[in-house]
Tab-separated table of C-alpha atoms and ligand atoms in Angstrom:
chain	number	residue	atom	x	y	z
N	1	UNK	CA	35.156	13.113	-13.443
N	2	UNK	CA	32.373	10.556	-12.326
N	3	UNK	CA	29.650	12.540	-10.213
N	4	UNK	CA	30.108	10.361	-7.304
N	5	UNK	CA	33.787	10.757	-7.115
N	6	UNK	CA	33.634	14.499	-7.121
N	7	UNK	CA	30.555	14.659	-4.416
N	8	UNK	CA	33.211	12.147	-2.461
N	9	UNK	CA	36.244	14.575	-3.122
N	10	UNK	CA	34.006	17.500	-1.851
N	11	UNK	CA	32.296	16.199	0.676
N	12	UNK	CA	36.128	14.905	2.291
N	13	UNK	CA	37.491	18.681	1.406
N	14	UNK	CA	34.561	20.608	3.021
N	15	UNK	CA	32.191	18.563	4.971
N	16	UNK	CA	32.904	17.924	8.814
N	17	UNK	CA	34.117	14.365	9.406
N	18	UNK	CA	31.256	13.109	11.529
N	19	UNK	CA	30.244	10.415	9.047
N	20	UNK	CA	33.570	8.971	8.156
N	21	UNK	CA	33.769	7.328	5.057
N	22	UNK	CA	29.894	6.572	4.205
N	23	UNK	CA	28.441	3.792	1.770
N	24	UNK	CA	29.949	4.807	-1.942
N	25	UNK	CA	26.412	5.904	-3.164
N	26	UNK	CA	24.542	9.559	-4.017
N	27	UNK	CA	20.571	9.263	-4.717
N	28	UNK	CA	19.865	11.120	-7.925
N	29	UNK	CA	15.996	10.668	-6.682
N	30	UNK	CA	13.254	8.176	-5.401
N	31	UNK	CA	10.072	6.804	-6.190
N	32	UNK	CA	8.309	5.039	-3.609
N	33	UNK	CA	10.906	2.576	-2.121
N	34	UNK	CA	12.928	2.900	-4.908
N	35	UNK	CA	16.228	5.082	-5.044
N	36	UNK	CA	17.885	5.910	-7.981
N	37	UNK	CA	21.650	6.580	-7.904
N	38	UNK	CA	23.564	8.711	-9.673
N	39	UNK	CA	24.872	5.629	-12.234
N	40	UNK	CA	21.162	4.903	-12.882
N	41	UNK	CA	21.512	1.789	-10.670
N	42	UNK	CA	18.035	1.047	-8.326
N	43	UNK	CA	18.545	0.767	-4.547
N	44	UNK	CA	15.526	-0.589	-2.566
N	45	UNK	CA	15.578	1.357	0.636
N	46	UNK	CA	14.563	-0.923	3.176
N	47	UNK	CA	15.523	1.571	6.179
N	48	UNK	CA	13.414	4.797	5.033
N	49	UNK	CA	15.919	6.983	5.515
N	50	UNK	CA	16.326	5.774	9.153
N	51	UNK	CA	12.526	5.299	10.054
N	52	UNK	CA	11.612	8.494	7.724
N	53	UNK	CA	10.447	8.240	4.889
N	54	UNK	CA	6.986	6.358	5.851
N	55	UNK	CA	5.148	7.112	2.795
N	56	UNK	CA	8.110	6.352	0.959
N	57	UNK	CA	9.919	8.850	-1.627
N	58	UNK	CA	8.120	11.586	-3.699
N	59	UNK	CA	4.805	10.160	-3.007
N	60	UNK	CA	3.025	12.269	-5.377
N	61	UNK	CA	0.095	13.738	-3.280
N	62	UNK	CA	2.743	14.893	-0.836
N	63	UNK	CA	4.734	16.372	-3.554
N	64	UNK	CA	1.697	18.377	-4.863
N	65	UNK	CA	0.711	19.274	-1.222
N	66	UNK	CA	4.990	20.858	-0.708
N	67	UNK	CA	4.840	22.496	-4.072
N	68	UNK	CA	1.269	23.784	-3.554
N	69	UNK	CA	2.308	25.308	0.192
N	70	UNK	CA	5.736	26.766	-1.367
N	71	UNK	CA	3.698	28.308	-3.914
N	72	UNK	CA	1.976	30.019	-1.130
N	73	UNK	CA	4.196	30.380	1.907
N	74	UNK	CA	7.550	29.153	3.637
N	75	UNK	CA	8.128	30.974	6.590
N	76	UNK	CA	6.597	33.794	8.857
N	77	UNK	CA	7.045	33.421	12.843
N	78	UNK	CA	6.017	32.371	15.625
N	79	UNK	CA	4.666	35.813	16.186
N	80	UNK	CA	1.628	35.418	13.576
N	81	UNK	CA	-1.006	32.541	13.853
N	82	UNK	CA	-0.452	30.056	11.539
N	83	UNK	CA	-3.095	27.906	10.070
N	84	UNK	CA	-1.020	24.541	9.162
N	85	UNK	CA	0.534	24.638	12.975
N	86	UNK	CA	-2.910	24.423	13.989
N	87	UNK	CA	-4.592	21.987	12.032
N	88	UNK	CA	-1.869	19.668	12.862
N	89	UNK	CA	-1.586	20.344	16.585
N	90	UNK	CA	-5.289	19.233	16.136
N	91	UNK	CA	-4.543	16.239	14.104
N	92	UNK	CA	-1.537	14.929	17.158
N	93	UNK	CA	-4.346	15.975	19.658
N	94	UNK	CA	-7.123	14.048	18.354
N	95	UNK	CA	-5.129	10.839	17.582
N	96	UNK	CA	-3.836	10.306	20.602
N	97	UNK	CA	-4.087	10.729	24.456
N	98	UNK	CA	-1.803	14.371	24.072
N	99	UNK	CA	-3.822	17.285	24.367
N	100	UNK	CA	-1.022	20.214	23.709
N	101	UNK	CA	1.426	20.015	20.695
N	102	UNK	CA	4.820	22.015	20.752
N	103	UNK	CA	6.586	21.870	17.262
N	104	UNK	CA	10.398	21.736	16.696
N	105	UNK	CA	12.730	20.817	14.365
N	106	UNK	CA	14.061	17.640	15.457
N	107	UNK	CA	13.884	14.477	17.610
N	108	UNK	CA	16.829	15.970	19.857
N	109	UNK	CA	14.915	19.213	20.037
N	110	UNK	CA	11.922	17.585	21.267
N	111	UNK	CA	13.498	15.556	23.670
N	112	UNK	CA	14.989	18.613	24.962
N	113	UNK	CA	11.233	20.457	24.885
N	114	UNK	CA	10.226	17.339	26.667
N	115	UNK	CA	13.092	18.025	29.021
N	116	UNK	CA	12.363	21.662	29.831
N	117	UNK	CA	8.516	20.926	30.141
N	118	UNK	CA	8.993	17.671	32.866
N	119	UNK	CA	10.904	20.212	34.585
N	120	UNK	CA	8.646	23.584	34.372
N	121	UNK	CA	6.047	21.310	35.497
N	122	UNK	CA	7.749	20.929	39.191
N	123	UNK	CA	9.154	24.107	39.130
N	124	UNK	CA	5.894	26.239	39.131
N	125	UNK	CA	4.310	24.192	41.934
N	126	UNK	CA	7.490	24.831	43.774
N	127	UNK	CA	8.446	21.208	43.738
N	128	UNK	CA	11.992	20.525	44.025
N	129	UNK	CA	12.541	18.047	41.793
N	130	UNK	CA	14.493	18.201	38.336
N	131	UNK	CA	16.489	14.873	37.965
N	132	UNK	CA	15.208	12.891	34.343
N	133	UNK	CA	15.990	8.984	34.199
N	134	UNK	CA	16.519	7.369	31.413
N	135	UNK	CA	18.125	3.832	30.153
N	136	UNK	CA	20.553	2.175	29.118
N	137	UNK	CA	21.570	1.326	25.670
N	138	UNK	CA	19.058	4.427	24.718
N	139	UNK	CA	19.776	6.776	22.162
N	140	UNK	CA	17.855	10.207	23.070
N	141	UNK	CA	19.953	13.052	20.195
N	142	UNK	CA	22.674	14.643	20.145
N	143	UNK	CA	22.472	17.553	21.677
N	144	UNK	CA	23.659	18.255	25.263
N	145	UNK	CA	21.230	17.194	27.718
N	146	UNK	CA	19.723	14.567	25.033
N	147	UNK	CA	23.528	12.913	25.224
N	148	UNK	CA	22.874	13.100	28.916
N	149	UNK	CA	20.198	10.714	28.612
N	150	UNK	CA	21.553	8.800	26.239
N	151	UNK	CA	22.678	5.406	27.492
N	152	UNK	CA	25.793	5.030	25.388
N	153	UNK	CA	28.978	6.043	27.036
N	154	UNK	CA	30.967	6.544	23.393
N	155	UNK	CA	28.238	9.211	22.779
N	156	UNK	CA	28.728	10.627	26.313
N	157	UNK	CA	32.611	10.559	26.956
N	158	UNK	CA	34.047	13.278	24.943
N	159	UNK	CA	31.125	16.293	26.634
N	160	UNK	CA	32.056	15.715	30.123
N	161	UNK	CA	31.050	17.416	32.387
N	162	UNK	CA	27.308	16.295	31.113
N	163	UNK	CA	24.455	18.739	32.121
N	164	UNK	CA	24.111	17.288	35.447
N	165	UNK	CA	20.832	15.623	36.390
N	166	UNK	CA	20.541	12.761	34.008
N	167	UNK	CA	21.402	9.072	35.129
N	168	UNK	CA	20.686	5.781	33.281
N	169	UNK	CA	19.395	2.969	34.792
N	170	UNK	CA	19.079	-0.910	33.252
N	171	UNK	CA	16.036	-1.497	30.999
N	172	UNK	CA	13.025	-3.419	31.519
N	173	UNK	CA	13.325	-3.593	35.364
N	174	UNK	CA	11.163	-1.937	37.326
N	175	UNK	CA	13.446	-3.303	40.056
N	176	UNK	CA	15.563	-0.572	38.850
N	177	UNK	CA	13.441	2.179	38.559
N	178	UNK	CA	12.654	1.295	41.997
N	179	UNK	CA	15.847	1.630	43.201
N	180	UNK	CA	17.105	4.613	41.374
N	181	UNK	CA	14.401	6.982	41.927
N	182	UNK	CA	14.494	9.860	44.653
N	183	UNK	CA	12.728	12.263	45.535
N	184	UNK	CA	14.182	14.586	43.003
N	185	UNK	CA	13.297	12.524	40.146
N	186	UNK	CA	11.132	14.606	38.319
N	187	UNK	CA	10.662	12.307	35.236
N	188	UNK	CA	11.748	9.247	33.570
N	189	UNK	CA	12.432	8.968	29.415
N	190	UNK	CA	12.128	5.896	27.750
N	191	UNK	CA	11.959	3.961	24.580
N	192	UNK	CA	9.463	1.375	24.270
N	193	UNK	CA	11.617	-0.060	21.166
N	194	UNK	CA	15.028	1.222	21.950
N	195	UNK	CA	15.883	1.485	18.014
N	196	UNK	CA	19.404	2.695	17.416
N	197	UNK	CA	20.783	-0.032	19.938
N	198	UNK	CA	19.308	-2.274	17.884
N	199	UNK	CA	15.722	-2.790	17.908
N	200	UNK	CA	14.899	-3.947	21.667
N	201	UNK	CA	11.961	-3.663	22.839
N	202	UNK	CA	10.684	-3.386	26.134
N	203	UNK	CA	7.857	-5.600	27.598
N	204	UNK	CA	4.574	-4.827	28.181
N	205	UNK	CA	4.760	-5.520	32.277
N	206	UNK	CA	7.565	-3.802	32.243
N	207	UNK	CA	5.756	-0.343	30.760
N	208	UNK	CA	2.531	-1.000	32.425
N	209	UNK	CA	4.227	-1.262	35.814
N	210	UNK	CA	6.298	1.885	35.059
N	211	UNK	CA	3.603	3.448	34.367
N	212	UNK	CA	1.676	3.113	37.546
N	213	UNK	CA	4.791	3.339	39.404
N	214	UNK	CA	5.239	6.764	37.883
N	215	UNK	CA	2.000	8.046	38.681
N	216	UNK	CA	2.689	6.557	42.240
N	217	UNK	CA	4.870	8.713	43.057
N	218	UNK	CA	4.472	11.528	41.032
N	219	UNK	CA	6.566	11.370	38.298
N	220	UNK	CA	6.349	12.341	34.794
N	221	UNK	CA	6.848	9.351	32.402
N	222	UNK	CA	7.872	10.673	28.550
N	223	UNK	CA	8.188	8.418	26.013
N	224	UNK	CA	10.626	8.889	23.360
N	225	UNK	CA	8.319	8.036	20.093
N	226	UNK	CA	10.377	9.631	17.176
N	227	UNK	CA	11.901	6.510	15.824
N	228	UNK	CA	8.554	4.097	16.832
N	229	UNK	CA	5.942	7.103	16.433
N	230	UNK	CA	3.893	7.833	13.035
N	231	UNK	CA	2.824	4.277	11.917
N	232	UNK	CA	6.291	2.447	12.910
N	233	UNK	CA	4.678	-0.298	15.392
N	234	UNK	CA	1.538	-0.633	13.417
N	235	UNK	CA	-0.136	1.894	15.834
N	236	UNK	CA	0.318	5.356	15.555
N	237	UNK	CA	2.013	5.518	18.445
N	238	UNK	CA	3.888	2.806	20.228
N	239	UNK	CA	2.491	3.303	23.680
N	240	UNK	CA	-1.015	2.515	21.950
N	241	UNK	CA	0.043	-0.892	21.569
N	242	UNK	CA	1.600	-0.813	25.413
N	243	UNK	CA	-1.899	0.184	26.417
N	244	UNK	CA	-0.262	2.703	28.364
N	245	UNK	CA	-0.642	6.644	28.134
N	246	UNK	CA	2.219	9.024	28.747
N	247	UNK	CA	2.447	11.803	30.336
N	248	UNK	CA	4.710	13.309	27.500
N	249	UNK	CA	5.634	11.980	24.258
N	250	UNK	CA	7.595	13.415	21.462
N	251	UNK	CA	7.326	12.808	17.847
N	252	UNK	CA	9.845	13.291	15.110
N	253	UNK	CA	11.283	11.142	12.246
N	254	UNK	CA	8.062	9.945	9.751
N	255	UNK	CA	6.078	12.636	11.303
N	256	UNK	CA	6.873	15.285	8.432
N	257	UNK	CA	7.780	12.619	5.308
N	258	UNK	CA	11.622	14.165	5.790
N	259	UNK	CA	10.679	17.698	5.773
N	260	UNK	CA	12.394	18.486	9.327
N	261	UNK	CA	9.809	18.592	12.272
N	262	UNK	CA	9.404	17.261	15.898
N	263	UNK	CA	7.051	17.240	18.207
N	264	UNK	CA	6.248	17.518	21.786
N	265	UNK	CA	3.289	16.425	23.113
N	266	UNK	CA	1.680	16.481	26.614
N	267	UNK	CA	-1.457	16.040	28.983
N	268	UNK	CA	-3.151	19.186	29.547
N	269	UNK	CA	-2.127	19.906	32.950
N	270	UNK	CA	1.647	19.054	32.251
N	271	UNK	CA	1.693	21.462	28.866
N	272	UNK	CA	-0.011	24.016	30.916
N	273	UNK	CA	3.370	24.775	32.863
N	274	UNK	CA	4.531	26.401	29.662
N	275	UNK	CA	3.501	29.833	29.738
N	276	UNK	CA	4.099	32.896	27.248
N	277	UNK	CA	8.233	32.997	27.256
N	278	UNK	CA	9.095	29.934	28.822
N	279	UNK	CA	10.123	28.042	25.496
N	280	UNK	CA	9.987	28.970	22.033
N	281	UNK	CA	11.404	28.206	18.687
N	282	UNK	CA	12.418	30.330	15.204
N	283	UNK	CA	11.444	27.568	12.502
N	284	UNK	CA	9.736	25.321	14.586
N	285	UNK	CA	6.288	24.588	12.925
N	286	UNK	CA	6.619	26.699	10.392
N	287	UNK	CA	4.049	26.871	7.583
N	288	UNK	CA	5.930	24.758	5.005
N	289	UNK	CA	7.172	22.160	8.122
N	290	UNK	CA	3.325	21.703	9.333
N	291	UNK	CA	1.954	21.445	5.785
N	292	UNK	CA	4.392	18.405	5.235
N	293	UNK	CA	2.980	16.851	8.560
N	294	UNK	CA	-0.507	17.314	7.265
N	295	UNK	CA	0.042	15.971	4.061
N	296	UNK	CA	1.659	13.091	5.992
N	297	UNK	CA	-1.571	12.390	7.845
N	298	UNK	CA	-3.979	12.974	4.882
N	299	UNK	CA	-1.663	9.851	2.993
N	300	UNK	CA	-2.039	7.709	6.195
N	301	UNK	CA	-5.575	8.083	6.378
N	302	UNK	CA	-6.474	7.716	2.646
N	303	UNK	CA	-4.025	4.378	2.260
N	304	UNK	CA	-4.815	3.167	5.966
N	305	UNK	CA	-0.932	3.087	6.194
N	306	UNK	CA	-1.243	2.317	9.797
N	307	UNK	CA	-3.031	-0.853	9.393
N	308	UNK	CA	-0.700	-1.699	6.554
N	309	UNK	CA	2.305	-1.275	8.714
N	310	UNK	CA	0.728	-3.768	10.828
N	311	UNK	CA	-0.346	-6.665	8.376
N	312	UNK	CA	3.139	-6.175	6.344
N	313	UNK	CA	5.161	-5.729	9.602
N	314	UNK	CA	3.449	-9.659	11.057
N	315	UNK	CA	3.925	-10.925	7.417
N	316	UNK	CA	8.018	-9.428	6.828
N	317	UNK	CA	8.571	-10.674	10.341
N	318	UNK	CA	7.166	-14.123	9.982
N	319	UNK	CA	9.103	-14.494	6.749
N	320	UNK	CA	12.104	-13.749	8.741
N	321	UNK	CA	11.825	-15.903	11.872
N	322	UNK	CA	11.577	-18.832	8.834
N	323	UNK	CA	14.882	-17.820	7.870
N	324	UNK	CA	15.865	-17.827	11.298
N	325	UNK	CA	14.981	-21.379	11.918
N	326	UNK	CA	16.255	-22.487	8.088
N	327	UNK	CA	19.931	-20.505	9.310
N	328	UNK	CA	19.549	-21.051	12.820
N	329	UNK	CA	23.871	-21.090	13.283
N	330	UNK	CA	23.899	-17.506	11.384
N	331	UNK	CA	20.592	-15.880	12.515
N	332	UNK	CA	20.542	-15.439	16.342
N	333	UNK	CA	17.529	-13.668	16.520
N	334	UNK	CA	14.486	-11.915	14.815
N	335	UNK	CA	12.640	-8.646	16.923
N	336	UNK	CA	10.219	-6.345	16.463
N	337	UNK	CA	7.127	-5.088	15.867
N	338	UNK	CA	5.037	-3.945	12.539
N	339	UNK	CA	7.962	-2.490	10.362
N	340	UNK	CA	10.730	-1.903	12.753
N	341	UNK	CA	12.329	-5.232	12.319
N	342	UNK	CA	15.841	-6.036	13.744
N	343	UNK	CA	17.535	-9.432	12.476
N	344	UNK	CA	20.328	-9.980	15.043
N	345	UNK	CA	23.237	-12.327	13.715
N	346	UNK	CA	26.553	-14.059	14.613
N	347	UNK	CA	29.120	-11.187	15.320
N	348	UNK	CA	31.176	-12.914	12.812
N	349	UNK	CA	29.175	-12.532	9.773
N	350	UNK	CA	27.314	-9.421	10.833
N	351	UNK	CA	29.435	-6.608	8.999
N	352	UNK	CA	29.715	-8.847	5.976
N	353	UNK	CA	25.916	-9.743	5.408
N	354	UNK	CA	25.519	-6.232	5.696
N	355	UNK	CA	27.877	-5.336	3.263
N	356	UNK	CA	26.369	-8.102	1.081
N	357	UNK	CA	22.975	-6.537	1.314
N	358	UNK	CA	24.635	-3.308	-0.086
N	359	UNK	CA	25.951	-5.251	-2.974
N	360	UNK	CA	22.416	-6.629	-3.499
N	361	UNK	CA	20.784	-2.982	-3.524
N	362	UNK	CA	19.170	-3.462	-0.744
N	363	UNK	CA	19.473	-0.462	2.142
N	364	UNK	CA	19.530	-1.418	6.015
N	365	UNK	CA	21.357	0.048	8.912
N	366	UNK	CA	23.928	-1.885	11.223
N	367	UNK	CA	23.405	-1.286	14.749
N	368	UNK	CA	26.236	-1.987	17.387
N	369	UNK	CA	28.011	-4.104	14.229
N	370	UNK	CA	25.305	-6.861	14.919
N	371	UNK	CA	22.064	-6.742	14.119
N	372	UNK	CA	20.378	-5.547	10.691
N	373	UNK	CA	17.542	-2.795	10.997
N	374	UNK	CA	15.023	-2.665	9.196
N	375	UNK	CA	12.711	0.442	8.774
N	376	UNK	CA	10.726	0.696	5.065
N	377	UNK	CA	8.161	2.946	4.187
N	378	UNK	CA	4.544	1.578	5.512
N	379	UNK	CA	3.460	1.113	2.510
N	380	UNK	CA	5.335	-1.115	1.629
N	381	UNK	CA	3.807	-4.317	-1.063
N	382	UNK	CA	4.218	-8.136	-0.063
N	383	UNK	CA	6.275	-8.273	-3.415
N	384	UNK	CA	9.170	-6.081	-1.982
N	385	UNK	CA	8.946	-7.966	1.222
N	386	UNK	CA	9.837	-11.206	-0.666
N	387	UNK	CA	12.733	-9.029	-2.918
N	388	UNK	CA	14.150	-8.959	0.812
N	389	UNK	CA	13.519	-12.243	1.963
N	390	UNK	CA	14.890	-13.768	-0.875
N	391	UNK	CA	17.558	-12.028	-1.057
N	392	UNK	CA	18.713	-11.942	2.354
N	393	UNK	CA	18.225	-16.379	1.808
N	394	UNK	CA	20.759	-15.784	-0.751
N	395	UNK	CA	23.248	-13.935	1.230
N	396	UNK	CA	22.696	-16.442	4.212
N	397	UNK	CA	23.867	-19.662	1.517
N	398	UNK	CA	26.222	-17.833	0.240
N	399	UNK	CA	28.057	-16.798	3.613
K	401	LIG	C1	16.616	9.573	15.800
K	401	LIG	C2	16.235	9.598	17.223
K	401	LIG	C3	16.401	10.761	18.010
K	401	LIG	C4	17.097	11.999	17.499
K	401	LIG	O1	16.419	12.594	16.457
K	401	LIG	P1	17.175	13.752	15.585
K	401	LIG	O2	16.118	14.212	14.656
K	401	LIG	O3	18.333	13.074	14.917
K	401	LIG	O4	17.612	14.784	16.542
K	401	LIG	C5	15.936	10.743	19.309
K	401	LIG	N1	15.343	9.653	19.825
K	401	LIG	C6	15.181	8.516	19.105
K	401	LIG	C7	14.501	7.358	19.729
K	401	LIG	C8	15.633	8.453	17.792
K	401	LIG	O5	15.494	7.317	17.105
């Protein structure tokens, strides 16, 4: 029987439905931003494995740097020091305006650290307050309280009664915030590029008046960076190119090259609420986990990936607004920032461009059944920037 066929016969036998009927493809393995499937045929992932895979696949310093640390060690506990966890708390600390890391294993689980922490914080000064705002059209995980703060009733409907405590509120108005805020509102979670819904992001006013506001009134403002963090925005960090500083952030997708980590990261005198006991974690920066993180940051820094995601994420986007105004009754819009690109189209056309692209070998993601995400690796050449753009000019002739 043909490989994929079986892995498609299994997976329907065995594997929980969650994923419906996915895109008739199994990777056999990658190089760069290259996948190779299982019929030999080349994919070019242009989504990183949903924001990722930032160095792209089987970069080979970060292979030698996995198979070096399995040689050595996988897993002891969190009741030993370990030397990787702490050279890359370092790293997150010195990088940015965080001065405590927490490692986890996911962006859900560090939303849910993030969580816990807004609402120690209040807690130990006796503070009543424990409400967390967040907004709409977010997407925070899919755990239970991160579903909470997610802004998409589909996600939300079927786990009522939600862990109580979590309300939405409209993006990009402080107007809002304004409004919904009480004095039990012990923090407020955003997105600065609300990703899954599409790549929106927020505007700059908008976070720098939130920001005051927050500190105002003495609230916690966490910023959800594990689809925009590591690179994504052409900063490290999105709120870098906000010019605002958080209170908390959390860290997930590129931050471990797909090795499973997350992150939580907070001021000083916010991280201090945790105290031996109050949070805690079996796998979470585990030797093997942290070693992928600091192989992550070793790449970055040797290829300036950072500064590449910038220059390549101006020059893919410019390429696209041309298309835009060459198919301006197909293309309805062109967002983004450094190499988290959305290209919103006519509902119409949407799932079949999409589609199209597939046919072409070239990956994306289609959020709400509109608008094409893209996500590549950061290190991405102008040469595979073109592959897309003139490919995608194709599609739009041909549609
Ligand atoms: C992907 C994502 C999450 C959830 O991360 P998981 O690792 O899937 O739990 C949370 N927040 C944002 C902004 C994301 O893009």
């Amino acid at each position: 029987m043909h490989m994929l066929e079986d892995i498609i016969k299994k997976d329907k036998a065995y594997y929980m439905n969650t994923f419906g009927d996915r895109l008739p493809v199994a990777f056999k393995y990658g190089r760069g931003m290259k996948l190779y499937a299982d019929n030999d045929e080349v994919y070019y992932d242009f989504l990183g494995g949903i924001a990722v895979n930032a160095i792209g696949h089987c970069h080979p310093d970060f292979v030698a740097a996995m198979k070096d640390q399995l040689d050595k060690l996988v897993h002891t506990s969190s009741l030993y020091y370990i030397e990787n966890q702490a050279n890359l708390a370092k790293k997150l600390a010195e990088n940015t305006c965080a001065d405590k890391i927490f490692f986890c294993n996911s962006g859900a689980e560090a939303n849910e650290g993030a969580f816990k922490l807004a609402k120690i914080y209040f807690y130990k000064k006796g503070i009543d307050k424990y409400e967390i705002l967040s907004l709409d059209h977010s997407f925070h995980g899919r755990t239970l309280a991160t579903v909470a703060a997610t802004g998409q009733r589909h996600y939300q409907a079927p786990y009522e009664p939600l862990t109580p405590g979590f309300r939405q509120i409209q993006p990009n108005s402080i107007e809002a915030v304004k409004e919904a805020v009480t004095d039990k509102t012990a923090a407020i979670m955003i997105e600065l590029v609300q990703g899954e819904s599409g790549v929106h992001p927020m505007d700059i006013e908008y976070a720098k008046e939130l920001r005051d506001f927050c500190t105002e009134k003495g609230i916690l403002l966490i910023i959800d960076e594990v689809q925009t963090g590591m690179g994504r925005l052409g900063k490290l960090f999105a709120h870098e190119l906000y010019g605002i500083e958080p209170d908390i952030f959390t860290c997930a997708k590129a931050l471990g090259g797909g090795v499973p980590i997350g992150a939580v990261c907070a001021k000083a005198d916010v991280a201090a609420a945790f105290e031996p006991g109050d949070h805690g974690t079996t796998f979470g920066g585990n030797p093997l986990a942290t070693a992928a993180g600091l192989a992550v940051f070793d790449i970055f820094e040797k290829e300036g990936l950072v500064e590449n995601s910038e220059k390549m994420g101006k020059l893919f986007k410019e390429k696209l607004i041309s298309l835009k105004e060459k198919y301006n009754d197909k293309i309805t819009d062109v967002r983004g920032m450094g190499l988290l690109i959305g290209i919103e189209l006519k509902p119409e056309i949407a799932g079949e461009v999409f589609k199209k692209l597939f046919e072409n070998k070239m990956l994306t993601s289609l959020c709400k059944g509109l608008t094409i995400r893209i996500a590549p690796a950061l290190n991405i050449t102008e040469d595979e920037i073109d592959l897309f753009v003139d490919t995608f000019d194709k599609i739009m002739q041909e549609i």
